[in-house]
């Protein structure tokens, strides 16, 4: 996934996320406008989960559904 970060050219920032199932693929300290990219590991449970990426004092929430249980016939 990705989202666009818009700041003034002189405003440094860094994206962080404490959820182990989120990998920030482009989150290095930067300045100005750019895109923050991430990968979410598959959710192998039946329970939904969420995580928050924080950047420059703002929060971006990621929701991931759980897998449907296998049906038994």
CSV table of N, CA, C and O in Angstrom, one decimal:
chain,number,residue,atom,x,y,z
A,1,UNK,N,0.8,-1.2,0.0
A,1,UNK,CA,0.0,0.0,0.0
A,1,UNK,C,0.9,1.2,0.0
A,1,UNK,O,2.1,1.2,0.1
A,2,UNK,N,0.2,2.4,-0.1
A,2,UNK,CA,1.0,3.6,-0.2
A,2,UNK,C,0.1,4.8,0.1
A,2,UNK,O,-1.2,4.7,0.0
A,3,UNK,N,0.7,5.9,0.6
A,3,UNK,CA,0.0,7.1,0.7
A,3,UNK,C,0.9,8.2,0.5
A,3,UNK,O,2.2,8.1,0.6
A,4,UNK,N,0.4,9.4,0.0
A,4,UNK,CA,1.3,10.5,-0.3
A,4,UNK,C,1.5,11.4,0.9
A,4,UNK,O,0.5,11.8,1.6
A,5,UNK,N,2.7,11.8,1.1
A,5,UNK,CA,3.1,12.7,2.2
A,5,UNK,C,3.3,14.1,1.6
A,5,UNK,O,4.2,14.2,0.8
A,6,UNK,N,2.6,15.1,2.1
A,6,UNK,CA,2.7,16.4,1.6
A,6,UNK,C,3.2,17.3,2.8
A,6,UNK,O,2.4,17.5,3.7
A,7,UNK,N,4.4,17.9,2.7
A,7,UNK,CA,4.9,18.8,3.7
A,7,UNK,C,5.6,20.0,3.0
A,7,UNK,O,5.9,19.9,1.8
A,8,UNK,N,6.0,21.0,3.7
A,8,UNK,CA,6.8,22.0,3.2
A,8,UNK,C,8.2,21.4,3.0
A,8,UNK,O,8.6,20.5,3.7
A,9,UNK,N,9.0,22.0,2.0
A,9,UNK,CA,10.3,21.4,1.7
A,9,UNK,C,11.2,21.4,2.9
A,9,UNK,O,12.1,20.5,2.9
A,10,UNK,N,11.1,22.2,3.8
A,10,UNK,CA,12.0,22.3,5.0
A,10,UNK,C,11.5,21.5,6.2
A,10,UNK,O,12.1,21.6,7.2
A,11,UNK,N,10.4,20.7,6.0
A,11,UNK,CA,9.9,20.0,7.1
A,11,UNK,C,10.3,18.5,7.1
A,11,UNK,O,9.8,17.7,6.3
A,12,UNK,N,11.3,18.1,7.9
A,12,UNK,CA,11.7,16.7,7.9
A,12,UNK,C,10.7,15.8,8.6
A,12,UNK,O,9.9,16.2,9.5
A,13,UNK,N,10.6,14.6,8.2
A,13,UNK,CA,9.7,13.6,8.7
A,13,UNK,C,10.3,12.2,8.6
A,13,UNK,O,11.2,11.9,7.8
A,14,UNK,N,9.7,11.3,9.4
A,14,UNK,CA,10.0,9.8,9.3
A,14,UNK,C,8.8,9.0,9.6
A,14,UNK,O,8.1,9.3,10.6
A,15,UNK,N,8.5,8.0,8.9
A,15,UNK,CA,7.3,7.2,9.1
A,15,UNK,C,7.7,6.0,10.1
A,15,UNK,O,8.8,5.5,9.9
A,16,UNK,N,6.9,5.7,11.0
A,16,UNK,CA,7.1,4.6,11.9
A,16,UNK,C,5.8,3.8,12.1
A,16,UNK,O,4.7,4.3,11.9
A,17,UNK,N,6.0,2.5,12.4
A,17,UNK,CA,4.9,1.6,12.7
A,17,UNK,C,5.5,0.5,13.6
A,17,UNK,O,6.5,-0.1,13.3
A,18,UNK,N,4.8,0.2,14.8
A,18,UNK,CA,5.2,-0.8,15.7
A,18,UNK,C,4.7,-2.1,15.4
A,18,UNK,O,5.1,-3.1,16.1
A,19,UNK,N,3.7,-2.3,14.5
A,19,UNK,CA,3.1,-3.6,14.2
A,19,UNK,C,4.1,-4.4,13.4
A,19,UNK,O,4.6,-4.0,12.4
A,20,UNK,N,4.4,-5.6,13.9
A,20,UNK,CA,5.4,-6.5,13.3
A,20,UNK,C,5.0,-7.0,11.9
A,20,UNK,O,5.8,-7.4,11.1
A,21,UNK,N,3.7,-6.9,11.6
A,21,UNK,CA,3.2,-7.4,10.3
A,21,UNK,C,3.2,-6.4,9.2
A,21,UNK,O,2.8,-6.6,8.1
A,22,UNK,N,3.6,-5.2,9.6
A,22,UNK,CA,3.7,-4.1,8.6
A,22,UNK,C,5.2,-3.8,8.3
A,22,UNK,O,6.0,-3.6,9.2
A,23,UNK,N,5.6,-3.8,7.0
A,23,UNK,CA,6.9,-3.5,6.6
A,23,UNK,C,6.9,-2.2,5.9
A,23,UNK,O,6.3,-2.1,4.8
A,24,UNK,N,7.5,-1.2,6.5
A,24,UNK,CA,7.6,0.1,5.8
A,24,UNK,C,8.7,0.0,4.7
A,24,UNK,O,9.9,-0.1,5.1
A,25,UNK,N,8.4,0.1,3.5
A,25,UNK,CA,9.3,-0.1,2.4
A,25,UNK,C,10.0,1.2,1.9
A,25,UNK,O,11.0,1.2,1.3
A,26,UNK,N,9.3,2.3,2.2
A,26,UNK,CA,9.9,3.6,1.9
A,26,UNK,C,9.4,4.6,3.0
A,26,UNK,O,8.3,5.1,3.0
A,27,UNK,N,10.3,4.7,4.0
A,27,UNK,CA,9.9,5.5,5.2
A,27,UNK,C,11.1,6.3,5.8
A,27,UNK,O,11.0,6.9,6.8
A,28,UNK,N,12.2,6.3,5.1
A,28,UNK,CA,13.3,7.1,5.5
A,28,UNK,C,13.0,8.5,5.8
A,28,UNK,O,12.2,9.1,5.2
A,29,UNK,N,13.8,9.1,6.7
A,29,UNK,CA,13.7,10.5,6.9
A,29,UNK,C,13.8,11.2,5.6
A,29,UNK,O,14.6,11.0,4.8
A,30,UNK,N,12.9,12.2,5.4
A,30,UNK,CA,12.8,12.9,4.2
A,30,UNK,C,12.3,14.3,4.4
A,30,UNK,O,11.9,14.6,5.5
A,31,UNK,N,12.3,15.1,3.4
A,31,UNK,CA,11.7,16.4,3.5
A,31,UNK,C,10.8,16.6,2.3
A,31,UNK,O,11.1,16.1,1.2
A,32,UNK,N,9.8,17.4,2.5
A,32,UNK,CA,8.9,17.7,1.4
A,32,UNK,C,8.0,16.6,1.0
A,32,UNK,O,7.7,15.7,1.7
A,33,UNK,N,7.5,16.7,-0.2
A,33,UNK,CA,6.4,15.8,-0.7
A,33,UNK,C,7.1,14.5,-1.2
A,33,UNK,O,8.0,14.5,-2.0
A,34,UNK,N,6.5,13.3,-0.8
A,34,UNK,CA,6.9,12.0,-1.3
A,34,UNK,C,5.8,11.0,-1.0
A,34,UNK,O,4.8,11.3,-0.4
A,35,UNK,N,6.1,9.8,-1.4
A,35,UNK,CA,5.1,8.7,-1.1
A,35,UNK,C,5.7,7.8,0.0
A,35,UNK,O,6.9,7.4,-0.1
A,36,UNK,N,4.9,7.4,0.9
A,36,UNK,CA,5.3,6.4,1.9
A,36,UNK,C,4.7,5.1,1.5
A,36,UNK,O,3.5,5.0,1.2
A,37,UNK,N,5.5,4.0,1.4
A,37,UNK,CA,5.0,2.7,0.9
A,37,UNK,C,5.2,1.7,2.0
A,37,UNK,O,6.1,1.8,2.8
A,38,UNK,N,4.3,0.7,2.0
A,38,UNK,CA,4.4,-0.4,3.0
A,38,UNK,C,3.8,-1.7,2.4
A,38,UNK,O,3.1,-1.7,1.4
A,39,UNK,N,4.2,-2.8,3.1
A,39,UNK,CA,3.6,-4.1,2.8
A,39,UNK,C,3.1,-4.7,4.0
A,39,UNK,O,3.7,-4.6,5.1
A,40,UNK,N,1.9,-5.3,3.9
A,40,UNK,CA,1.3,-6.0,5.0
A,40,UNK,C,1.4,-7.5,4.8
A,40,UNK,O,1.0,-8.0,3.8
A,41,UNK,N,1.9,-8.2,5.8
A,41,UNK,CA,1.9,-9.6,5.8
A,41,UNK,C,0.5,-10.2,5.8
A,41,UNK,O,-0.4,-9.6,6.3
A,42,UNK,N,0.3,-11.3,5.1
A,42,UNK,CA,-1.0,-11.9,5.1
A,42,UNK,C,-1.5,-12.2,6.6
A,42,UNK,O,-0.7,-12.6,7.4
A,43,UNK,N,-2.8,-12.0,6.8
A,43,UNK,CA,-3.4,-12.3,8.1
A,43,UNK,C,-3.9,-13.7,8.0
A,43,UNK,O,-4.9,-14.0,7.3
A,44,UNK,N,-3.3,-14.6,8.7
A,44,UNK,CA,-3.6,-16.0,8.6
A,44,UNK,C,-4.6,-16.5,9.7
A,44,UNK,O,-4.9,-17.6,9.8
A,45,UNK,N,-5.1,-15.5,10.5
A,45,UNK,CA,-6.1,-15.8,11.5
A,45,UNK,C,-7.5,-15.4,11.0
A,45,UNK,O,-7.6,-14.8,9.9
A,46,UNK,N,-8.5,-15.8,11.7
A,46,UNK,CA,-9.9,-15.4,11.3
A,46,UNK,C,-10.3,-14.0,11.9
A,46,UNK,O,-11.3,-13.5,11.6
A,47,UNK,N,-9.4,-13.5,12.7
A,47,UNK,CA,-9.7,-12.2,13.4
A,47,UNK,C,-9.1,-11.0,12.6
A,47,UNK,O,-8.0,-11.1,12.1
A,48,UNK,N,-9.9,-9.9,12.4
A,48,UNK,CA,-9.4,-8.7,11.7
A,48,UNK,C,-8.3,-8.1,12.6
A,48,UNK,O,-8.3,-8.3,13.8
A,49,UNK,N,-7.5,-7.3,12.0
A,49,UNK,CA,-6.4,-6.6,12.8
A,49,UNK,C,-6.2,-5.2,12.2
A,49,UNK,O,-6.6,-5.0,11.1
A,50,UNK,N,-5.6,-4.4,12.9
A,50,UNK,CA,-5.3,-3.1,12.5
A,50,UNK,C,-3.9,-2.6,13.0
A,50,UNK,O,-3.4,-3.1,14.0
A,51,UNK,N,-3.3,-1.6,12.3
A,51,UNK,CA,-2.1,-1.0,12.7
A,51,UNK,C,-2.1,0.4,12.3
A,51,UNK,O,-2.9,0.8,11.5
A,52,UNK,N,-1.2,1.2,12.9
A,52,UNK,CA,-1.2,2.6,12.6
A,52,UNK,C,0.3,3.0,12.2
A,52,UNK,O,1.2,2.6,12.9
A,53,UNK,N,0.4,3.6,11.1
A,53,UNK,CA,1.6,4.2,10.7
A,53,UNK,C,1.6,5.7,11.1
A,53,UNK,O,0.6,6.4,10.8
A,54,UNK,N,2.6,6.1,11.8
A,54,UNK,CA,2.7,7.5,12.2
A,54,UNK,C,3.8,8.3,11.4
A,54,UNK,O,4.9,7.7,11.2
A,55,UNK,N,3.4,9.4,11.0
A,55,UNK,CA,4.4,10.3,10.2
A,55,UNK,C,4.1,11.7,10.5
A,55,UNK,O,2.9,12.1,10.3
A,56,UNK,N,5.1,12.5,10.9
A,56,UNK,CA,5.0,13.9,11.1
A,56,UNK,C,3.8,14.3,11.9
A,56,UNK,O,3.0,15.2,11.7
A,57,UNK,N,3.6,13.5,13.0
A,57,UNK,CA,2.5,13.8,13.9
A,57,UNK,C,1.1,13.4,13.5
A,57,UNK,O,0.1,13.7,14.2
A,58,UNK,N,1.0,12.8,12.4
A,58,UNK,CA,-0.3,12.3,11.8
A,58,UNK,C,-0.3,10.8,11.9
A,58,UNK,O,0.7,10.1,11.9
A,59,UNK,N,-1.5,10.2,11.9
A,59,UNK,CA,-1.7,8.8,11.9
A,59,UNK,C,-2.4,8.3,10.7
A,59,UNK,O,-3.4,8.9,10.2
A,60,UNK,N,-2.0,7.1,10.1
A,60,UNK,CA,-2.7,6.5,9.0
A,60,UNK,C,-3.0,5.1,9.4
A,60,UNK,O,-2.1,4.3,9.7
A,61,UNK,N,-4.3,4.7,9.5
A,61,UNK,CA,-4.7,3.4,10.0
A,61,UNK,C,-4.8,2.4,8.9
A,61,UNK,O,-5.4,2.7,7.8
A,62,UNK,N,-4.3,1.2,9.1
A,62,UNK,CA,-4.4,0.1,8.2
A,62,UNK,C,-5.3,-1.0,8.8
A,62,UNK,O,-5.0,-1.4,9.9
A,63,UNK,N,-6.3,-1.4,8.1
A,63,UNK,CA,-7.2,-2.4,8.6
A,63,UNK,C,-7.0,-3.6,7.7
A,63,UNK,O,-6.9,-3.5,6.4
A,64,UNK,N,-7.0,-4.8,8.3
A,64,UNK,CA,-6.8,-6.0,7.5
A,64,UNK,C,-7.8,-7.1,8.0
A,64,UNK,O,-7.8,-7.4,9.2
A,65,UNK,N,-8.7,-7.6,7.1
A,65,UNK,CA,-9.6,-8.6,7.5
A,65,UNK,C,-8.9,-9.9,7.8
A,65,UNK,O,-7.9,-10.2,7.3
A,66,UNK,N,-9.6,-10.7,8.6
A,66,UNK,CA,-9.1,-12.1,8.8
A,66,UNK,C,-9.6,-13.0,7.7
A,66,UNK,O,-10.4,-12.6,6.9
A,67,UNK,N,-9.0,-14.2,7.7
A,67,UNK,CA,-9.5,-15.2,6.6
A,67,UNK,C,-10.8,-15.8,7.1
A,67,UNK,O,-11.0,-16.0,8.3
A,68,UNK,N,-11.6,-16.1,6.1
A,68,UNK,CA,-12.9,-16.8,6.5
A,68,UNK,C,-12.5,-18.2,6.9
A,68,UNK,O,-11.6,-18.9,6.3
A,69,UNK,N,-13.2,-18.8,7.9
A,69,UNK,CA,-12.9,-20.2,8.3
A,69,UNK,C,-13.3,-21.1,7.1
A,69,UNK,O,-14.2,-20.9,6.4
A,70,UNK,N,-12.5,-22.2,7.0
A,70,UNK,CA,-12.8,-23.2,6.0
A,70,UNK,C,-14.2,-23.8,6.3
A,70,UNK,O,-14.5,-24.1,7.5
A,71,UNK,N,-14.9,-24.1,5.3
A,71,UNK,CA,-16.2,-24.7,5.5
A,71,UNK,C,-16.0,-26.3,5.5
A,71,UNK,O,-15.2,-26.8,4.8
A,72,UNK,N,-16.8,-26.9,6.3
A,72,UNK,CA,-16.8,-28.4,6.4
A,72,UNK,C,-18.1,-28.9,5.9
A,72,UNK,O,-19.1,-28.5,6.3
A,73,UNK,N,-18.0,-29.8,4.9
A,73,UNK,CA,-19.2,-30.3,4.4
A,73,UNK,C,-19.4,-31.8,4.8
A,73,UNK,O,-18.5,-32.5,5.0
